[in-house]
PDB file of C-alpha atoms and ligand atoms in Angstrom:
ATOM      1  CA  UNK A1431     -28.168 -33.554 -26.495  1.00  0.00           C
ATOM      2  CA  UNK A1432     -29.547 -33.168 -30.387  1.00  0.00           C
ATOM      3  CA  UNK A1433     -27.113 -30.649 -32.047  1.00  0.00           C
ATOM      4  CA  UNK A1434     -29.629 -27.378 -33.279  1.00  0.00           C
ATOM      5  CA  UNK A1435     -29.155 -24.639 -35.606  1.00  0.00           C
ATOM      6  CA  UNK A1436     -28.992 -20.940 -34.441  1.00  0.00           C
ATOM      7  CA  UNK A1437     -29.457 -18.805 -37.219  1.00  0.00           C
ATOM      8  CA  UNK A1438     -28.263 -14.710 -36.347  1.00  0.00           C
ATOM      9  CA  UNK A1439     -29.130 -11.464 -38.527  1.00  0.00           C
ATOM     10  CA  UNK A1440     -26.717  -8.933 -37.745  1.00  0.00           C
ATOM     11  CA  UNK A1441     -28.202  -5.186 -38.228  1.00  0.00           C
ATOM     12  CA  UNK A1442     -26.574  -1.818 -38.918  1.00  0.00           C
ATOM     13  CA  UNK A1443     -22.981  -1.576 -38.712  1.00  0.00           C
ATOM     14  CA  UNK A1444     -22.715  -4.518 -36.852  1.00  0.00           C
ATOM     15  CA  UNK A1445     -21.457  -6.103 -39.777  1.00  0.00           C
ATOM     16  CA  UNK A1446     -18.032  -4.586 -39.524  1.00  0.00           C
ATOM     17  CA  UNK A1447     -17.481  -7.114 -37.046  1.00  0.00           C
ATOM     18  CA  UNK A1448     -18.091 -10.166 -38.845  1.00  0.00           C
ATOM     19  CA  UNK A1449     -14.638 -10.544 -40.366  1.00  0.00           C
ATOM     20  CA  UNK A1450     -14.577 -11.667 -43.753  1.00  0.00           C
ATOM     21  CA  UNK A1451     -17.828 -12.504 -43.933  1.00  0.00           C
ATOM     22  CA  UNK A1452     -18.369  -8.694 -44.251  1.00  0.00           C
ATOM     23  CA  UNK A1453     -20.994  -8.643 -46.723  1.00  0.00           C
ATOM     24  CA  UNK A1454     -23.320 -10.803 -45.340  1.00  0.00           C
ATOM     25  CA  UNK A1455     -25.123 -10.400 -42.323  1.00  0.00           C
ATOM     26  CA  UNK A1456     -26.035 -13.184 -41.615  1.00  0.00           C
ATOM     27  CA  UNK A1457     -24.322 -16.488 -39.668  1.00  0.00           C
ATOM     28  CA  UNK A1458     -25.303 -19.698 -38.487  1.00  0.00           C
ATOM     29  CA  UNK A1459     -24.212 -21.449 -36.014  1.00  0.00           C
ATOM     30  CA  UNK A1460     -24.603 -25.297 -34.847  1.00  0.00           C
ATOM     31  CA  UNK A1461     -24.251 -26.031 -31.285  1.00  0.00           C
ATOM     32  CA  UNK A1462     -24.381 -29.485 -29.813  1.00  0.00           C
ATOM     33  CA  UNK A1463     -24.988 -27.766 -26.056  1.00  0.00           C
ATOM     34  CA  UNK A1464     -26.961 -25.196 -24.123  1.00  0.00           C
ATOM     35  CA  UNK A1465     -25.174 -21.833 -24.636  1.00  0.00           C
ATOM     36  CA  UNK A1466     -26.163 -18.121 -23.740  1.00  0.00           C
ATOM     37  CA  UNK A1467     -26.761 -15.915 -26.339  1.00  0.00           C
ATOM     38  CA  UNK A1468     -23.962 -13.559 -25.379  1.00  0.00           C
ATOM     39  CA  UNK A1469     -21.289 -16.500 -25.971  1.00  0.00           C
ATOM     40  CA  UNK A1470     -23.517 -17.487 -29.779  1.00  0.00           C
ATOM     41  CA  UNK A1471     -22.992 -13.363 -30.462  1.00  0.00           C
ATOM     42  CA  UNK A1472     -19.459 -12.968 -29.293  1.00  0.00           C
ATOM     43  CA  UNK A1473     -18.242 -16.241 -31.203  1.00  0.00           C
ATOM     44  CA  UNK A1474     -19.021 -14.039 -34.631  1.00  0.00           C
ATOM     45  CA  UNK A1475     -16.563 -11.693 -33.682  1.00  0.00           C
ATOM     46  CA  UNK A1476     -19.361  -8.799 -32.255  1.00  0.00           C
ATOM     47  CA  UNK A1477     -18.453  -7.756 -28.713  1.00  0.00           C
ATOM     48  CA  UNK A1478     -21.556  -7.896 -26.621  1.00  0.00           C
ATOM     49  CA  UNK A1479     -21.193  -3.869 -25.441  1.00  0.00           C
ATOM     50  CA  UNK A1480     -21.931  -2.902 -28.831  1.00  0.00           C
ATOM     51  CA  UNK A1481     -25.198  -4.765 -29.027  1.00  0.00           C
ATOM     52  CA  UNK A1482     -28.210  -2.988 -28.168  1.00  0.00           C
ATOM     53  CA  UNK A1483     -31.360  -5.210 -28.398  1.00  0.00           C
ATOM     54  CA  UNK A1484     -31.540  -8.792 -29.404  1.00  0.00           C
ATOM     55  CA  UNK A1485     -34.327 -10.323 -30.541  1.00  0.00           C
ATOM     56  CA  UNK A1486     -35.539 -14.150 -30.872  1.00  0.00           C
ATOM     57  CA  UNK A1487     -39.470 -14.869 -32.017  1.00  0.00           C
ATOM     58  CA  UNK A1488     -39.783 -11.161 -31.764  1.00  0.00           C
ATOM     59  CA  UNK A1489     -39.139 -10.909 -28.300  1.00  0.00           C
ATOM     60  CA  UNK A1490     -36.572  -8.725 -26.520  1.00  0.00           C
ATOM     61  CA  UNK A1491     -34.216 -11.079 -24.123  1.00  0.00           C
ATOM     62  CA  UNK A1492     -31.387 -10.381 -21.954  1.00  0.00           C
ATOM     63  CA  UNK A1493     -27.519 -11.699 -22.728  1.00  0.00           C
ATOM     64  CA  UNK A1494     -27.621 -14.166 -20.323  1.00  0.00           C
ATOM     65  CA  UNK A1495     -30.508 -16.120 -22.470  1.00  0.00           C
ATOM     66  CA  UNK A1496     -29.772 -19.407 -23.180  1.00  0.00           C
ATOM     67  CA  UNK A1497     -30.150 -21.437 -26.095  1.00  0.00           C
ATOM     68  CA  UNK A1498     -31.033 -25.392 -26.876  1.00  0.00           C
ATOM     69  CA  UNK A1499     -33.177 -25.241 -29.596  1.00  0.00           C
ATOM     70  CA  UNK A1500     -33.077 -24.261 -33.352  1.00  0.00           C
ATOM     71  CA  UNK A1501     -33.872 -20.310 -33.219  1.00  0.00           C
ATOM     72  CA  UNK A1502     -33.732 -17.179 -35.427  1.00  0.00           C
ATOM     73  CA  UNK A1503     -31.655 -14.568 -33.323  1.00  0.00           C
ATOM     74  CA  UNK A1504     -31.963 -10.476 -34.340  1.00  0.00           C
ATOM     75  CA  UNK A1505     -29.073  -8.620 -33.207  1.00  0.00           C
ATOM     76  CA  UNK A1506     -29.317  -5.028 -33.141  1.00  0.00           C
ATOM     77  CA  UNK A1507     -26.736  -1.973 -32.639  1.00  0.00           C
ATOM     78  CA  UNK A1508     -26.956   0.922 -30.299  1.00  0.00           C
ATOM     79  CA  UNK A1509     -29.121   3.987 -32.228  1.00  0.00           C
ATOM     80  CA  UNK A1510     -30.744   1.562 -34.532  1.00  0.00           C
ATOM     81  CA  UNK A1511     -33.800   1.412 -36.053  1.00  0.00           C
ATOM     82  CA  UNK A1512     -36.608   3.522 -34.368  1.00  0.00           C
ATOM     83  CA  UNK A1513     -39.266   0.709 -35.221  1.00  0.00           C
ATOM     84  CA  UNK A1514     -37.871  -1.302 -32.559  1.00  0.00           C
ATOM     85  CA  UNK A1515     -36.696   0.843 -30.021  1.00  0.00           C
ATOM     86  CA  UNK A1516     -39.953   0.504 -27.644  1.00  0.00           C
ATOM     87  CA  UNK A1517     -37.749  -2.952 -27.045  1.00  0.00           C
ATOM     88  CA  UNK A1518     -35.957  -3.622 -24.010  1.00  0.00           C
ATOM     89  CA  UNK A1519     -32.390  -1.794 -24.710  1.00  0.00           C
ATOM     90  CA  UNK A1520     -29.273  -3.747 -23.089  1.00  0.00           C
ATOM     91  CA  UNK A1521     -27.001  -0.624 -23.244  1.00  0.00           C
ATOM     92  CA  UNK A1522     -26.748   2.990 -21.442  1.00  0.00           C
ATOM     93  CA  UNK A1523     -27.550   5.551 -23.812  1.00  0.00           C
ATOM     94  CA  UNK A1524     -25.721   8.077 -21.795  1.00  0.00           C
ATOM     95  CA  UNK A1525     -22.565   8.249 -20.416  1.00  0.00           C
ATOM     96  CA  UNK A1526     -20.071  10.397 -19.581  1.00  0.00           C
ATOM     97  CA  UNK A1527     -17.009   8.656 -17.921  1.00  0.00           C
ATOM     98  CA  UNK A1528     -14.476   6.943 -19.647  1.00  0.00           C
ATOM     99  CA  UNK A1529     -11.006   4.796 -19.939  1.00  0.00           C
ATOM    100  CA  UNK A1530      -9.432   4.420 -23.375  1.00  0.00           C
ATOM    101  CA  UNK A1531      -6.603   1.746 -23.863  1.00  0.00           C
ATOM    102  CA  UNK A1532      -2.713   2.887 -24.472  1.00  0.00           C
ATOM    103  CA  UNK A1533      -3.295   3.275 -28.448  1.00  0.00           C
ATOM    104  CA  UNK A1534      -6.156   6.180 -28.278  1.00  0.00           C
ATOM    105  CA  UNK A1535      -3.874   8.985 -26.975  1.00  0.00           C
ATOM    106  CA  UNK A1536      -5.379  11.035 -30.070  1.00  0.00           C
ATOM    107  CA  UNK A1537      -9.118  10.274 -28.934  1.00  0.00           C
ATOM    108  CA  UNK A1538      -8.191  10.478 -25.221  1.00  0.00           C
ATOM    109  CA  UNK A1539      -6.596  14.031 -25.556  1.00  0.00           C
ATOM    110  CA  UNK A1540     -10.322  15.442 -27.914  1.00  0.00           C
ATOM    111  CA  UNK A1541     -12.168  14.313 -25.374  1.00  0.00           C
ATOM    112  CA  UNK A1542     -10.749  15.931 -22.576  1.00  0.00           C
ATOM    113  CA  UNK A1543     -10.291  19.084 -24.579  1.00  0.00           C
ATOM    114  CA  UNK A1544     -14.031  19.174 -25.200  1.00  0.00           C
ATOM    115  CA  UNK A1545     -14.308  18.866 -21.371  1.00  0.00           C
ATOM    116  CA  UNK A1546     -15.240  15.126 -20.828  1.00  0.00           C
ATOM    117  CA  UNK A1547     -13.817  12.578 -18.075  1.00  0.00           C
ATOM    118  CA  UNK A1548     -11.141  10.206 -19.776  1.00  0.00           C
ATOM    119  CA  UNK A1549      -8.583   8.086 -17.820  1.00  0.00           C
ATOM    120  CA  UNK A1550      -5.446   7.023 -19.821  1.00  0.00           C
ATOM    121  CA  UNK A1551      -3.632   5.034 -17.998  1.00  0.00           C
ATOM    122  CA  UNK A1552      -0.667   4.410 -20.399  1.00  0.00           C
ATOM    123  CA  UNK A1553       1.193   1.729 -18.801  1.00  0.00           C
ATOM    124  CA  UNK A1554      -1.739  -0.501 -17.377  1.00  0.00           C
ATOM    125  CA  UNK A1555      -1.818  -3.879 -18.608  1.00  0.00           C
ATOM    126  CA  UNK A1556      -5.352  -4.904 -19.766  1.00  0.00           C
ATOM    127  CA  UNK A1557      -6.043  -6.279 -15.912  1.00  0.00           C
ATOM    128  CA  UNK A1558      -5.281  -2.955 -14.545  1.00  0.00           C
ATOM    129  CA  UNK A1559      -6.934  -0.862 -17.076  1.00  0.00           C
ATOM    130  CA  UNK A1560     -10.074  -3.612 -16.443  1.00  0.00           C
ATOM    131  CA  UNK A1561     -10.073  -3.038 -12.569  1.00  0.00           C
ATOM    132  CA  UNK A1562      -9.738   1.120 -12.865  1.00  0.00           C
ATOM    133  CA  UNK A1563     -12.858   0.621 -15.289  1.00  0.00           C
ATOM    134  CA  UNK A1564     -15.096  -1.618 -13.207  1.00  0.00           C
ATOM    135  CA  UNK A1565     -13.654   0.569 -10.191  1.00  0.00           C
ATOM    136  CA  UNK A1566     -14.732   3.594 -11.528  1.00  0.00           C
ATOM    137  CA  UNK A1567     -17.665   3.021 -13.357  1.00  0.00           C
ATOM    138  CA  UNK A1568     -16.179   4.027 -16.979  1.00  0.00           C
ATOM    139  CA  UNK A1569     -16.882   3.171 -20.417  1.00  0.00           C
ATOM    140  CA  UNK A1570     -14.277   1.382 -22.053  1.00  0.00           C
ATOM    141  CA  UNK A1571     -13.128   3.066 -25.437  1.00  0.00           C
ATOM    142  CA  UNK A1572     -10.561   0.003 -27.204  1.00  0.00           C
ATOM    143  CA  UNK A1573     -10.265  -1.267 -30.836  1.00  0.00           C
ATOM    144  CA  UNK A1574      -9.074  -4.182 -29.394  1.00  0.00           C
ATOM    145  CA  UNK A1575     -11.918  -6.231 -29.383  1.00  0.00           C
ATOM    146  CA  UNK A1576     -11.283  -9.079 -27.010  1.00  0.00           C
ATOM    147  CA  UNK A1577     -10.697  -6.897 -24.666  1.00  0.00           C
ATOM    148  CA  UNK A1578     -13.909  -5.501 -25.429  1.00  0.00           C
ATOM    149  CA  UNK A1579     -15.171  -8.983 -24.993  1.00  0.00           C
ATOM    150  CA  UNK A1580     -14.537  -9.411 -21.501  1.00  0.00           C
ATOM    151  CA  UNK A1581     -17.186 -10.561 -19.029  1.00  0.00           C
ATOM    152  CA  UNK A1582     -16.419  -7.859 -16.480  1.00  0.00           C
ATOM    153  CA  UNK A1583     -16.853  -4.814 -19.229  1.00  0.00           C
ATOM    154  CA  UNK A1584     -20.680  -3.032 -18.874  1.00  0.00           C
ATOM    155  CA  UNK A1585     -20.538  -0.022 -20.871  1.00  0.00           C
ATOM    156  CA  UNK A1586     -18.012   0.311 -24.294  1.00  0.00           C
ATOM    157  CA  UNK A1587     -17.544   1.078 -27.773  1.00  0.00           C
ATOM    158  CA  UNK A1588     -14.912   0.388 -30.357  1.00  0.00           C
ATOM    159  CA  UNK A1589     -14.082   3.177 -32.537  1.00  0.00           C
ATOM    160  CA  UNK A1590     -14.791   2.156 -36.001  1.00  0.00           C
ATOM    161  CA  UNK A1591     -12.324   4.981 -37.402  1.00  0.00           C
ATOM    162  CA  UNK A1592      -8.357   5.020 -37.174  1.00  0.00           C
ATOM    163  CA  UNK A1593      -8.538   8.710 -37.203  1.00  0.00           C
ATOM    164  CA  UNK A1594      -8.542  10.526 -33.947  1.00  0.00           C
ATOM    165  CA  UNK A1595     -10.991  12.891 -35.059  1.00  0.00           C
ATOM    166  CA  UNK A1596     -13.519  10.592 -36.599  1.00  0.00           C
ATOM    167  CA  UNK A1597     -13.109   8.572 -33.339  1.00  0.00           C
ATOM    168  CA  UNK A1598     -14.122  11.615 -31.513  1.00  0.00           C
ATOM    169  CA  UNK A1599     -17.420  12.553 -33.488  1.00  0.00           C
ATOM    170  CA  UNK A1600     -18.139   8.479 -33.156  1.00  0.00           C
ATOM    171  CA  UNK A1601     -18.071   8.645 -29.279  1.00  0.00           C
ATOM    172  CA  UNK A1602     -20.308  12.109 -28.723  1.00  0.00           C
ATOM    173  CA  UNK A1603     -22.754  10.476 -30.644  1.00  0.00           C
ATOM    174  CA  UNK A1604     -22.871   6.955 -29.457  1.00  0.00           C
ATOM    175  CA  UNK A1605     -22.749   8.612 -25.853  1.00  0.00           C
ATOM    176  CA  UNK A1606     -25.129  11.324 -26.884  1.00  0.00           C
ATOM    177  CA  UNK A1607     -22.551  13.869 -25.672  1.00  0.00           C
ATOM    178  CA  UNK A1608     -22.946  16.935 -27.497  1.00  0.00           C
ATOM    179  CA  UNK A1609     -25.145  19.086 -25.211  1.00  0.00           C
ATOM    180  CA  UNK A1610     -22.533  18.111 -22.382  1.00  0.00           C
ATOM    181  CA  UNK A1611     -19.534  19.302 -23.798  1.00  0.00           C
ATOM    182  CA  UNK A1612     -17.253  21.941 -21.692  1.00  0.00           C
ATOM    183  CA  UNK A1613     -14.389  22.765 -23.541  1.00  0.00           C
ATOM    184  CA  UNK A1614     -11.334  23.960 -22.118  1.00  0.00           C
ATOM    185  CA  UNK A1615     -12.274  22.785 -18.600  1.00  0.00           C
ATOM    186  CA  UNK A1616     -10.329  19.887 -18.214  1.00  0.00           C
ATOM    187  CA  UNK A1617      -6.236  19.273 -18.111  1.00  0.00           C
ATOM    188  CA  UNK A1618      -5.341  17.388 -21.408  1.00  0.00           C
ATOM    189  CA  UNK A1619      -2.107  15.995 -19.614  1.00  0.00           C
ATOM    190  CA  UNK A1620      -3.855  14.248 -16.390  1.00  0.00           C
ATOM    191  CA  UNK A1621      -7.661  14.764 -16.765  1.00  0.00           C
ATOM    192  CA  UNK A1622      -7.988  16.690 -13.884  1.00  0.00           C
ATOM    193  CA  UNK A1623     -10.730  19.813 -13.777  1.00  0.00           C
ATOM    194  CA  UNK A1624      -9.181  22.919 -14.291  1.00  0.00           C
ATOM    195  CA  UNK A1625      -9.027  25.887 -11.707  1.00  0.00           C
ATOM    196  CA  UNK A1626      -9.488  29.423 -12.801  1.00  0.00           C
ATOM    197  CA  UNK A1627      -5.992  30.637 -11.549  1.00  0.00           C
ATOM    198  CA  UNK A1628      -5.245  34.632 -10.869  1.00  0.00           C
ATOM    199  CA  UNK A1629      -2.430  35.671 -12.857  1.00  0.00           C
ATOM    200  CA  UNK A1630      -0.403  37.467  -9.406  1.00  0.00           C
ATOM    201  CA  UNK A1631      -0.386  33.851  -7.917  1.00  0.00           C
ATOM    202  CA  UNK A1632       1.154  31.890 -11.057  1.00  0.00           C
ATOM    203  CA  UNK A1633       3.068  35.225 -12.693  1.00  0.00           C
ATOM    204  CA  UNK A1634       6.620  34.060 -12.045  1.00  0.00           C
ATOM    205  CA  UNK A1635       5.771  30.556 -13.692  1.00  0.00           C
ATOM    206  CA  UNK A1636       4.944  32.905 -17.316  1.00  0.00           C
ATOM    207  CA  UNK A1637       7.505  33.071 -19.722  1.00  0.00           C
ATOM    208  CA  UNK A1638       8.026  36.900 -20.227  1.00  0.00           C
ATOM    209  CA  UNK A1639       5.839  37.489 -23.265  1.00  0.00           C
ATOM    210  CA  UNK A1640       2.945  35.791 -21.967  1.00  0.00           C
ATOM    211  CA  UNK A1641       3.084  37.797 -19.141  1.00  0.00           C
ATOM    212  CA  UNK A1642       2.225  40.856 -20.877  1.00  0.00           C
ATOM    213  CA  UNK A1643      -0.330  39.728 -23.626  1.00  0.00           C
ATOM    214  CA  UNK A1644      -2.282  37.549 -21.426  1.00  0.00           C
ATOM    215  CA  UNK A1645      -4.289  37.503 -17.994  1.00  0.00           C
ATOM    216  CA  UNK A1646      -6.955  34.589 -18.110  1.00  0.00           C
ATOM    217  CA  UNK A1647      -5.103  31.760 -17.197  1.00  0.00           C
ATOM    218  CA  UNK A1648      -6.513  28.213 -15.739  1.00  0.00           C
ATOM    219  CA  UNK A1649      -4.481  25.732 -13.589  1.00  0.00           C
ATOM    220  CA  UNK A1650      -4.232  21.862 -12.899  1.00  0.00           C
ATOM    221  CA  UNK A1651      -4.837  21.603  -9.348  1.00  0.00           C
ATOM    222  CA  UNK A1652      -3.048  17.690 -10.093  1.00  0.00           C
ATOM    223  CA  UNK A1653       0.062  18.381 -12.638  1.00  0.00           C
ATOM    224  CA  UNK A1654       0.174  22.412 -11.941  1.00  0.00           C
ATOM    225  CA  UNK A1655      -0.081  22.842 -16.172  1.00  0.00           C
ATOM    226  CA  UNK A1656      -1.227  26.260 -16.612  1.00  0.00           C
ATOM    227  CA  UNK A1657      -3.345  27.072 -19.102  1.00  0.00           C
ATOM    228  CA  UNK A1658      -4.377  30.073 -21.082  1.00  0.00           C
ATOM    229  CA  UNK A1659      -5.946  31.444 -24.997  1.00  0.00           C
ATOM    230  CA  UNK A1660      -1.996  31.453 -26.440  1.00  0.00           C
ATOM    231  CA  UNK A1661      -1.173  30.802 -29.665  1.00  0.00           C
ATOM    232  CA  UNK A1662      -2.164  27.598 -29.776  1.00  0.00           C
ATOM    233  CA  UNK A1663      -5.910  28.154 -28.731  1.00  0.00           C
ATOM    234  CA  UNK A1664      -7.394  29.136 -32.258  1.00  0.00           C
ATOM    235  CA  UNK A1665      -6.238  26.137 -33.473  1.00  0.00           C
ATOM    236  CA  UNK A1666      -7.774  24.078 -30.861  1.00  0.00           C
ATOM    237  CA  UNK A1667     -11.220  25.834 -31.337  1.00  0.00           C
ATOM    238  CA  UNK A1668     -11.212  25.576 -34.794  1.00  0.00           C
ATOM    239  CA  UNK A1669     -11.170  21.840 -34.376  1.00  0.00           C
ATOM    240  CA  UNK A1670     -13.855  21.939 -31.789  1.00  0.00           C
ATOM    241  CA  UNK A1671     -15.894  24.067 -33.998  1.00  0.00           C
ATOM    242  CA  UNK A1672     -15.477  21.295 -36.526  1.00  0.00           C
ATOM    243  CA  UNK A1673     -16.345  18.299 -34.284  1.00  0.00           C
ATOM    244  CA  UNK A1674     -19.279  20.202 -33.164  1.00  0.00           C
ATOM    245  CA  UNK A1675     -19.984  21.219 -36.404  1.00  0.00           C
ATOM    246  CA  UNK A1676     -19.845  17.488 -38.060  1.00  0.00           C
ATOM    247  CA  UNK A1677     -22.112  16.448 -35.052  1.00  0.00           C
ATOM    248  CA  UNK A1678     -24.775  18.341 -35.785  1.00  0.00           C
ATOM    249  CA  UNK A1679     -24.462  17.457 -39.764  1.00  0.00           C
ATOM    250  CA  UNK A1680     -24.450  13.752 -39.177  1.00  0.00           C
ATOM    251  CA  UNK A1681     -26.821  13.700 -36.164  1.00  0.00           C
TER     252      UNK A1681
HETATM  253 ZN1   ZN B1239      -3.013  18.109 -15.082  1.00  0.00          ZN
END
């Protein structure tokens, strides 16, 4: 077969991925046999569930194309330009459920305290944390990016920041989360939904003081945490008022 030249513009902050070619955009490629698309896009470092649309001759084509000829390839990010968003998209705008890998404890811990499904499974290998996602239907949250790269994963994102926070504000967006947000619903330890719990059937598990100051209290119905507004709930709205706050800045 006659080796060709694939030529790929990377858009937005696709870039990030492109190693130390950061900078430029753009990469070429020269294959000597048929390849799909996804396989051209993933060799530049760009895991496929943070592409959106692709483009070649202008038209929109799935990540199962394949290529054998010279071609100019457009690869586009998820939210990007609005010119070309009447294009066929390749990922879910929305979604909802998730499973982070062992190093996002931090990101894991904001969503669930803004009310939002999260598995952690802190001890899964990457084959078990694959399986619960492709069990469950979740979007995998990783930095690690092969991981990202794997055939079986549908819906993910890769948090650009280091900072649990940042990582936080990154997801509601690319998820388009902020009008589903429920904070204080859901048990930061297991993920569970909370029960509203009457303070005669949970009084002898409150330490004395808390017994007398407070009587809204919510439960785990999985790990029995109980919850309620202590001390350490203005500090926990302040930094939802903050996350909600940036959203709504950057949006
Ligand atoms: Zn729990």
């Amino acid at each position: 077969m006659k080796p060709f030249q694939v030529r790929l513009r990377f858009h937005g902050d696709l870039r990030i991925f492109l190693g130390s070619k950061a900078g430029y955009a753009v990469i070429e490629r020269r294959l000597a046999e048929k390849t799909s698309i996804k396989d051209i896009i993933e060799s530049c470092g760009v895991p496929h569930p943070e592409v959106d649309l692709i483009l070649i001759d202008h038209q929109s084509v799935g990540f199962d194309h394949t290529l054998a000829d010279d071609a100019e390839v457009e690869v586009f990010p998820v939210e990007s330009q609005s010119t070309v968003r009447t294009k066929k998209r390749l990922q879910t705008a929305v979604m909802a459920r998730f499973i982070a890998d062992g190093h996002l404890g931090g990101l894991t811990r904001n969503l669930r305290l803004l009310g939002f499904d999260v598995a952690w499974p802190k001890n899964a290998d990457d084959r078990q944390l694959l399986d619960l996602m492709s069990r469950e239907n979740r979007a995998l949250l990783t930095r690690d990016r092969r991981l990202l790269m794997h055939r079986i994963v549908e819906h993910g994102y890769y948090p650009r920041s280091q900072n649990p926070d940042e990582q936080t504000i990154e997801v509601v967006r690319r998820f388009d989360l902020s009008e589903a947000m429920a904070p204080f619903t859901r048990c930061l330890r297991c993920n569970a939904t909370l029960d509203e719990a009457a303070k005669a059937n949970i009084i002898d598990k409150l330490e004395p003081l808390t017994k007398i100051y407070y009587d809204q209290f919510r439960r785990c119905p999985d790990c029995k945490q109980i919850y309620w507004p202590g001390s350490h709930f203005p500090k926990l709205q302040k930094r939802i008022e903050e996350i909600r706050s940036r959203i709504r800045i950057k949006a």
